[in-house]
mmCIF file of C-alpha atoms in Angstrom:
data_model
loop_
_atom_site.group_PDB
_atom_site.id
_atom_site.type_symbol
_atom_site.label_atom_id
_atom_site.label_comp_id
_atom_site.label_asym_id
_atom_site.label_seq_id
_atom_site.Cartn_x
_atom_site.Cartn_y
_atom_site.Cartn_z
ATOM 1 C CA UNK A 1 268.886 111.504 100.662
ATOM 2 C CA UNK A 2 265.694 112.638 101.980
ATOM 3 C CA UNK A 3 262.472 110.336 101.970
ATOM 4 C CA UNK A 4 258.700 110.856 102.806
ATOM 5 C CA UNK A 5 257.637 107.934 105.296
ATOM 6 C CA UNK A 6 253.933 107.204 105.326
ATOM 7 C CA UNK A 7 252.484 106.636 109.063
ATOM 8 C CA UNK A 8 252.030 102.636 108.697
ATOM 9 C CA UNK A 9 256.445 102.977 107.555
ATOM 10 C CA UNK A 10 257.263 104.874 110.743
ATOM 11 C CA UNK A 11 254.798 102.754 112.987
ATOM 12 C CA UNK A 12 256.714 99.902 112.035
ATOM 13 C CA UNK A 13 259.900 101.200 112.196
ATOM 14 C CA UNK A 14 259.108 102.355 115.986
ATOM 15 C CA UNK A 15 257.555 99.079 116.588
ATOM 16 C CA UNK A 16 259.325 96.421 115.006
ATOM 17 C CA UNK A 17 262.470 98.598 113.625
ATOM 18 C CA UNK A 18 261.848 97.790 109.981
ATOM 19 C CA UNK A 19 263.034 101.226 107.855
ATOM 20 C CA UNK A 20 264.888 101.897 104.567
ATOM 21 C CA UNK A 21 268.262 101.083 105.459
ATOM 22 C CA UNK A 22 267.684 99.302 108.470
ATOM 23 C CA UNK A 23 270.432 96.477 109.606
ATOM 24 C CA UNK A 24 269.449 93.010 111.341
ATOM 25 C CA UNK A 25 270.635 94.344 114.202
ATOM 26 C CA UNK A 26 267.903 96.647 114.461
ATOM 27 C CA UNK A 27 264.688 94.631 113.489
ATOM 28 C CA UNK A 28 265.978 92.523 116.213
ATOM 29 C CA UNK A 29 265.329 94.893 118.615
ATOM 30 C CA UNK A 30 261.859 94.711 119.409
ATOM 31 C CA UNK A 31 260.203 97.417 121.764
ATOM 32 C CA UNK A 32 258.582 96.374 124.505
ATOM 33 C CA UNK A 33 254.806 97.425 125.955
ATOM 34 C CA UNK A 34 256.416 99.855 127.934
ATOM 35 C CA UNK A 35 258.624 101.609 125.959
ATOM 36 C CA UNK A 36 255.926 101.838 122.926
ATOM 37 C CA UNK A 37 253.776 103.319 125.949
ATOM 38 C CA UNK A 38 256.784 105.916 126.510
ATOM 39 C CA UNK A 39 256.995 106.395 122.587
ATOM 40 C CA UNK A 40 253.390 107.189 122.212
ATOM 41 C CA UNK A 41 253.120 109.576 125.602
ATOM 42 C CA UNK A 42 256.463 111.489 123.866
ATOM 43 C CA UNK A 43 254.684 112.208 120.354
ATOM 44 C CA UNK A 44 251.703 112.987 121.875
ATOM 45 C CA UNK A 45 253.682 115.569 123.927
ATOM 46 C CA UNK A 46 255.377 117.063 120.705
ATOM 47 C CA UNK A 47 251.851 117.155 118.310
ATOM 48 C CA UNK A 48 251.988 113.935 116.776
ATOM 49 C CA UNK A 49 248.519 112.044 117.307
ATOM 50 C CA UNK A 50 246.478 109.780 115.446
ATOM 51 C CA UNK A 51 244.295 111.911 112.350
ATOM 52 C CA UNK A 52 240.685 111.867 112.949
ATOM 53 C CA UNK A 53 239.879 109.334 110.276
ATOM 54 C CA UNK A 54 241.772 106.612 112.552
ATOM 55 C CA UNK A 55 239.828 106.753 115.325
ATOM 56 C CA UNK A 56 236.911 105.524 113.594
ATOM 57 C CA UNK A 57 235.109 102.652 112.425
ATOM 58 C CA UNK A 58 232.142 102.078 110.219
ATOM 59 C CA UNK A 59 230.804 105.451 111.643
ATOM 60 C CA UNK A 60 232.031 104.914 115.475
ATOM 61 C CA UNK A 61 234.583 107.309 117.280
ATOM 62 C CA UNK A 62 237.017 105.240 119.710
ATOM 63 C CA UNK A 63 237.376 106.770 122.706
ATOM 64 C CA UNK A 64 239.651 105.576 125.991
ATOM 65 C CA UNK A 65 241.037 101.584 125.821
ATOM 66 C CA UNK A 66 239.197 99.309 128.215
ATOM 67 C CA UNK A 67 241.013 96.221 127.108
ATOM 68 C CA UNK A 68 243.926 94.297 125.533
ATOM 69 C CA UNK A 69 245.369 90.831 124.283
ATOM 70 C CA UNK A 70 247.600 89.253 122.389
ATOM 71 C CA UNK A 71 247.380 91.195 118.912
ATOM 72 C CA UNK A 72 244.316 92.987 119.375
ATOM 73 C CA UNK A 73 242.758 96.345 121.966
ATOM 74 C CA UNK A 74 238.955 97.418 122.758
ATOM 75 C CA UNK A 75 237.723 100.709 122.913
ATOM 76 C CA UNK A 76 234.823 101.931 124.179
ATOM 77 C CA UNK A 77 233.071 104.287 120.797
ATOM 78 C CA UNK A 78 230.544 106.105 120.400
ATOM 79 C CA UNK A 79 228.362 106.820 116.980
ATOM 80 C CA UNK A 80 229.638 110.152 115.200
ATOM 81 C CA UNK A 81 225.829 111.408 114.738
ATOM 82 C CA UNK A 82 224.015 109.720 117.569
ATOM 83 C CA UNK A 83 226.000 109.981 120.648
ATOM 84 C CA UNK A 84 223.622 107.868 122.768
ATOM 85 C CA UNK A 85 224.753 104.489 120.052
ATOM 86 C CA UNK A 86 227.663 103.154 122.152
ATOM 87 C CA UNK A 87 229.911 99.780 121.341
ATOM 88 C CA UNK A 88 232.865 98.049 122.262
ATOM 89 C CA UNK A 89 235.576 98.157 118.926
ATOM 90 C CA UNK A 90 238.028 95.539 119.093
ATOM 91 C CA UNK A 91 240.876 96.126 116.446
ATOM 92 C CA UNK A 92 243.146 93.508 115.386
ATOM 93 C CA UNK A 93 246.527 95.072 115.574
ATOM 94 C CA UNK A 94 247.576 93.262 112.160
ATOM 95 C CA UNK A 95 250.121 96.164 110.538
ATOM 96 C CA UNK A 96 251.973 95.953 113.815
ATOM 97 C CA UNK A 97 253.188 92.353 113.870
ATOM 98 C CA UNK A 98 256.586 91.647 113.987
ATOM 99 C CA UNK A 99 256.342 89.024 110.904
ATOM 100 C CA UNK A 100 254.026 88.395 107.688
ATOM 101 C CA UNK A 101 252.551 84.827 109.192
ATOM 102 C CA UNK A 102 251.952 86.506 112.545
ATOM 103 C CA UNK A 103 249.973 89.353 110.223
ATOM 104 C CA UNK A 104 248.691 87.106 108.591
ATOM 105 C CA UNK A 105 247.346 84.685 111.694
ATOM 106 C CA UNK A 106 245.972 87.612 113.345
ATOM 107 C CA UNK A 107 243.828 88.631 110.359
ATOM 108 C CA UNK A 108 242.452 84.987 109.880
ATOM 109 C CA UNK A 109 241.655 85.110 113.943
ATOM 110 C CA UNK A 110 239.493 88.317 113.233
ATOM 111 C CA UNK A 111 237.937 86.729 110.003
ATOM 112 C CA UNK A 112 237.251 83.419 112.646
ATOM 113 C CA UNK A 113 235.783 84.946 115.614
ATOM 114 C CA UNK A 114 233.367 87.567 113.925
ATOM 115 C CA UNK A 115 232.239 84.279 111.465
ATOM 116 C CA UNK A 116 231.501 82.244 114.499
ATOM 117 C CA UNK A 117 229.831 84.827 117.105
ATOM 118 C CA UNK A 118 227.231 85.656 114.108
ATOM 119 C CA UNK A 119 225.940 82.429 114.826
ATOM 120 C CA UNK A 120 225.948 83.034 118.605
ATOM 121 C CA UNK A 121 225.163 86.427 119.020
ATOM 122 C CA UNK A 122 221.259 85.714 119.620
ATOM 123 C CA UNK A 123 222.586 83.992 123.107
ATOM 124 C CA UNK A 124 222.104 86.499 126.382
ATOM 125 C CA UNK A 125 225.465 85.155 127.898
ATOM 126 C CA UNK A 126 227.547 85.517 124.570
ATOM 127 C CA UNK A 127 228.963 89.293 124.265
ATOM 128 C CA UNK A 128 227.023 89.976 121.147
ATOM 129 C CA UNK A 129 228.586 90.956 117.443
ATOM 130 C CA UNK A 130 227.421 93.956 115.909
ATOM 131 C CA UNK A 131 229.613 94.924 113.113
ATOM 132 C CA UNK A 132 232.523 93.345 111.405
ATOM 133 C CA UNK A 133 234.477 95.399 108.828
ATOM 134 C CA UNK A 134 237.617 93.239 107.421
ATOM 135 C CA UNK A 135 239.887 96.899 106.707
ATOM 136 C CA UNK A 136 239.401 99.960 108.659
ATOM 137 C CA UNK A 137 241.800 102.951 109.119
ATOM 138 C CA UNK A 138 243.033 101.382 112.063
ATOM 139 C CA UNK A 139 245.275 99.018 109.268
ATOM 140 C CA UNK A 140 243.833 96.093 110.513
ATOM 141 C CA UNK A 141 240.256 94.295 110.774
ATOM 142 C CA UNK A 142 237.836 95.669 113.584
ATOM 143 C CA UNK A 143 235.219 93.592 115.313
ATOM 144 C CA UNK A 144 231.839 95.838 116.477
ATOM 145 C CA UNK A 145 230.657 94.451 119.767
ATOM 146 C CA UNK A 146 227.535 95.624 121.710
ATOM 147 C CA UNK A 147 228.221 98.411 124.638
ATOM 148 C CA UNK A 148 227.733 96.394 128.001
ATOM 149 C CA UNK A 149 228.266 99.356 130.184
ATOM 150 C CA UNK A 150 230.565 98.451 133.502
ATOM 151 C CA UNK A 151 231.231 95.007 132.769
ATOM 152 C CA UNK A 152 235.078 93.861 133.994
ATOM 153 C CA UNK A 153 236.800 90.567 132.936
ATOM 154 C CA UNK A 154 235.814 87.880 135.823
ATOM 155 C CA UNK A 155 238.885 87.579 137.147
ATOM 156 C CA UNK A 156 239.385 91.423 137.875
ATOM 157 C CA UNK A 157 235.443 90.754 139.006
ATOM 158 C CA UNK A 158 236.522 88.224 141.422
ATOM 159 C CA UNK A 159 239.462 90.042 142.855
ATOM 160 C CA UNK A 160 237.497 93.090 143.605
ATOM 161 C CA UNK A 161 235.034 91.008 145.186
ATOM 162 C CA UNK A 162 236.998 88.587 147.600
ATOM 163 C CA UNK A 163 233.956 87.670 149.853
ATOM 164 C CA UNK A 164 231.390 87.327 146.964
ATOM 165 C CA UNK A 165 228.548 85.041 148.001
ATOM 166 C CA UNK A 166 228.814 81.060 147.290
ATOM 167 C CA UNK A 167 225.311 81.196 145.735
ATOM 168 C CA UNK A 168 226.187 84.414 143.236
ATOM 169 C CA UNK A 169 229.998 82.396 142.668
ATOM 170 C CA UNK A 170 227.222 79.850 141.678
ATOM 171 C CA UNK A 171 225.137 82.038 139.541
ATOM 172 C CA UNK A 172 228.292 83.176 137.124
ATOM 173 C CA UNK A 173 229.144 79.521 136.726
ATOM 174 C CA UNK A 174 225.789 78.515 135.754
ATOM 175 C CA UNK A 175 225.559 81.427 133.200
ATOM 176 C CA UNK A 176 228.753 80.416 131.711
ATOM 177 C CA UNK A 177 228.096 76.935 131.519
ATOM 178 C CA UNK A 178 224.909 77.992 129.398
ATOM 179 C CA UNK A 179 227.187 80.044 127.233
ATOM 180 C CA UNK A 180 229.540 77.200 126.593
ATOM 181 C CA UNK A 181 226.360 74.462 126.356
ATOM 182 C CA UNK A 182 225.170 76.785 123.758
ATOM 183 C CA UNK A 183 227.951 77.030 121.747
ATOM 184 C CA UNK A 184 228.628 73.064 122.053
ATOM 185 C CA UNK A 185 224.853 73.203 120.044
ATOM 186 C CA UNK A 186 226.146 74.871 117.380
ATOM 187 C CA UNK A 187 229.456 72.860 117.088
ATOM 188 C CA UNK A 188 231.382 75.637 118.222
ATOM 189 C CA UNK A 189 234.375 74.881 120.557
ATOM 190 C CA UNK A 190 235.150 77.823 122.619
ATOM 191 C CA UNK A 191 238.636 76.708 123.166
ATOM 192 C CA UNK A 192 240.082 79.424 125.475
ATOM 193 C CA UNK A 193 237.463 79.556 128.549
ATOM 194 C CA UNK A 194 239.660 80.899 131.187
ATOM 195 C CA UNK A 195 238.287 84.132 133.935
ATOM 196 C CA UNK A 196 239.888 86.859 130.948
ATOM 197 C CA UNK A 197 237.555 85.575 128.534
ATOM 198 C CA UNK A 198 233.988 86.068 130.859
ATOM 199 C CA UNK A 199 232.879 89.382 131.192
ATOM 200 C CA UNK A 200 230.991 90.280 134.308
ATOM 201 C CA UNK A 201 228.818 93.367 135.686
ATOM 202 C CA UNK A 202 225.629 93.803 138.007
ATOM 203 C CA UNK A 203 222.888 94.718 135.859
ATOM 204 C CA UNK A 204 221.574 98.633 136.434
ATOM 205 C CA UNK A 205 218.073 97.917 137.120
ATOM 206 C CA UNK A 206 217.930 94.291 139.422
ATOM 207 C CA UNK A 207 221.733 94.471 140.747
ATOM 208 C CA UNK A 208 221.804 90.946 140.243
ATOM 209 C CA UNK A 209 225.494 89.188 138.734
ATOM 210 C CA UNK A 210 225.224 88.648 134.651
ATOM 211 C CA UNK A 211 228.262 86.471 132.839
ATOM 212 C CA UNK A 212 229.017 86.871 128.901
ATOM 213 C CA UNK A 213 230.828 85.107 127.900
ATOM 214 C CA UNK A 214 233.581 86.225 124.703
ATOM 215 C CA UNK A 215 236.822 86.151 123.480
ATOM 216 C CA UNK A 216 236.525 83.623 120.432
ATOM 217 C CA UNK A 217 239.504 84.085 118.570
ATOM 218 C CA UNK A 218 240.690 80.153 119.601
ATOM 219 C CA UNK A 219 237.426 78.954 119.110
ATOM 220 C CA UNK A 220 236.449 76.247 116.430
ATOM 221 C CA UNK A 221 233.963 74.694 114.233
ATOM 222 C CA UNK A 222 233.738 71.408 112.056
ATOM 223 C CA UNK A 223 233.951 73.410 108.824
ATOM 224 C CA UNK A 224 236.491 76.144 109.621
ATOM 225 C CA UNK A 225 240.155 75.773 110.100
ATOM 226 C CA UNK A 226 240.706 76.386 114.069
ATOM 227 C CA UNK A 227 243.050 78.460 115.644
ATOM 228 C CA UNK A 228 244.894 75.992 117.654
ATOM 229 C CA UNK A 229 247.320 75.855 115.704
ATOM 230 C CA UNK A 230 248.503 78.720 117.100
ATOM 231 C CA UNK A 231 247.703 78.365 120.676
ATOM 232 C CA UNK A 232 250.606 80.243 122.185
ATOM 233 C CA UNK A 233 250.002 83.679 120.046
ATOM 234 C CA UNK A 234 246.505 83.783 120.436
ATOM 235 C CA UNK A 235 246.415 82.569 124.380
ATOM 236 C CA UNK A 236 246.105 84.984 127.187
ATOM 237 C CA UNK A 237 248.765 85.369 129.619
ATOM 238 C CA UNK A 238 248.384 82.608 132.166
ATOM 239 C CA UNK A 239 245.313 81.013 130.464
ATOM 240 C CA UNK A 240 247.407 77.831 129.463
ATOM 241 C CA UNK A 241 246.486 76.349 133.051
ATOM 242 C CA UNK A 242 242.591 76.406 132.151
ATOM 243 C CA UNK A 243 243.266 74.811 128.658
ATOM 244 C CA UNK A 244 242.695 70.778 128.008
ATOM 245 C CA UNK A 245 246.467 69.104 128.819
ATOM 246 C CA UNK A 246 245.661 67.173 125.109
ATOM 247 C CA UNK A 247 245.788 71.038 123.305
ATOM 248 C CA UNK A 248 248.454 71.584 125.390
ATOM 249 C CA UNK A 249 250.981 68.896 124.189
ATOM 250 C CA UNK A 250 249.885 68.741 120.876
ATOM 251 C CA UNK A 251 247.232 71.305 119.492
ATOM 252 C CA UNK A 252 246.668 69.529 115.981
ATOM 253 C CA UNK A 253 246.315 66.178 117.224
ATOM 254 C CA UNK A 254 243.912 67.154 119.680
ATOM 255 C CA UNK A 255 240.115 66.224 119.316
ATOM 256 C CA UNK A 256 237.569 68.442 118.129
ATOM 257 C CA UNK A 257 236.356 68.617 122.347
ATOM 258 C CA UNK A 258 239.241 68.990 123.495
#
């Protein structure tokens, strides 16, 4: 018989091959980032797009993707009405994880990292918050960030820039290490410091370096519950080697430093 699927039911059934019907055979076969690329170029192709109303949040029209991680992307947006407002969106790709504790940890790692940057967002080297809206059309929680036009992650930075000056190498670390010193003032613990999580950019007006410093979804405080716990979901690819060998072995028995 004949069914009407709603657009979150054939998402996951694309994504994670959960449908009406469906055997274990089939949720087991996960598609990879390039075959959902291949799946989203061929609907495109044949009409089927994303309805206006998803593309925005809290008044903010996503444009092109300028970045992704483990369970989240961030899109450059622009204000609806005032088209010279600009922001980074960063939407928490909860609906599409393959399991209700992964949905689950992704949604507290929003919750965490927009809690924790509203105490740090009056820092110039922390990427600052702007917005946090806990359910958006996207199906998942969206972080507002400021618009820091032409800033890369460090490490893209660094390979552009092979013969970059010792005393501007020096520069970006002393910004960061101002970042993290204010942070350690608040009795926040970054966590997951690694060249993905420092954005970089030469400012329009002096041309000189500037470091922000952002990425906060490990990141802990005394009075919050961290998200080591789930150090291998939330990490970066290759950002283990930057991480404390203690939160390695054993992320719960870690200190709070570590």
């Amino acid at each position: 018989s004949l069914f009407v699927a709603k657009r979150a039911e054939i998402a996951r059934a694309l994504t994670v091959g959960e449908f009406r019907g469906a055997s274990r055979q089939s949720t087991a076969q996960v598609i990879e980032k390039a075959g959902a690329r291949a799946i989203k170029d061929a609907l495109e192709r044949i009409g089927v797009t994303p309805s206006k109303a998803a593309r925005r949040v809290g008044g903010n029209v996503l444009s092109r993707l300028i970045e992704e991680g483990p369970g989240y992307q961030d899109f450059e947006a622009v204000h609806e009405t005032m088209s010279e407002r600009r922001c980074r969106v960063r939407s928490y790709l909860v609906p599409q994880a393959t399991t209700r504790e992964s949905r689950e940890q992704l949604a507290r790692a929003a919750h965490r990292e927009a809690r924790l940057l509203t105490a740090l967002s009056d820092h110039r080297g922390i990427l600052r918050l702007v917005d946090y809206h806990a359910e958006t059309e996207l199906g998942g929680p969206c972080i507002v960030f400021e618009h820091w036009s032409d800033a890369e992650p460090l490490g893209v930075f660094l390979r552009r820039n092979p013969a970059l000056a010792f005393d501007q190498r020096i520069a970006l670390l002393q910004q960061v290490g101002e970042a993290l010193a204010y942070c350690h003032r608040k009795q926040i613990v970054h966590r997951g410091v690694h060249p993905g999580a420092v954005l970089v950019r030469k400012n329009p007006e002096t041309q000189e370096l500037e470091a922000r410093l952002y990425n906060f979804q490990l990141a802990v405080h005394p009075d919050s519950s961290g998200g080591t716990a789930h150090l291998s979901a939330l990490s970066e690819p290759n950002a283990e080697v930057y991480h404390a060998p203690e939160l390695i072995e054993d992320p719960e028995a870690a200190g709070f430093f570590a």
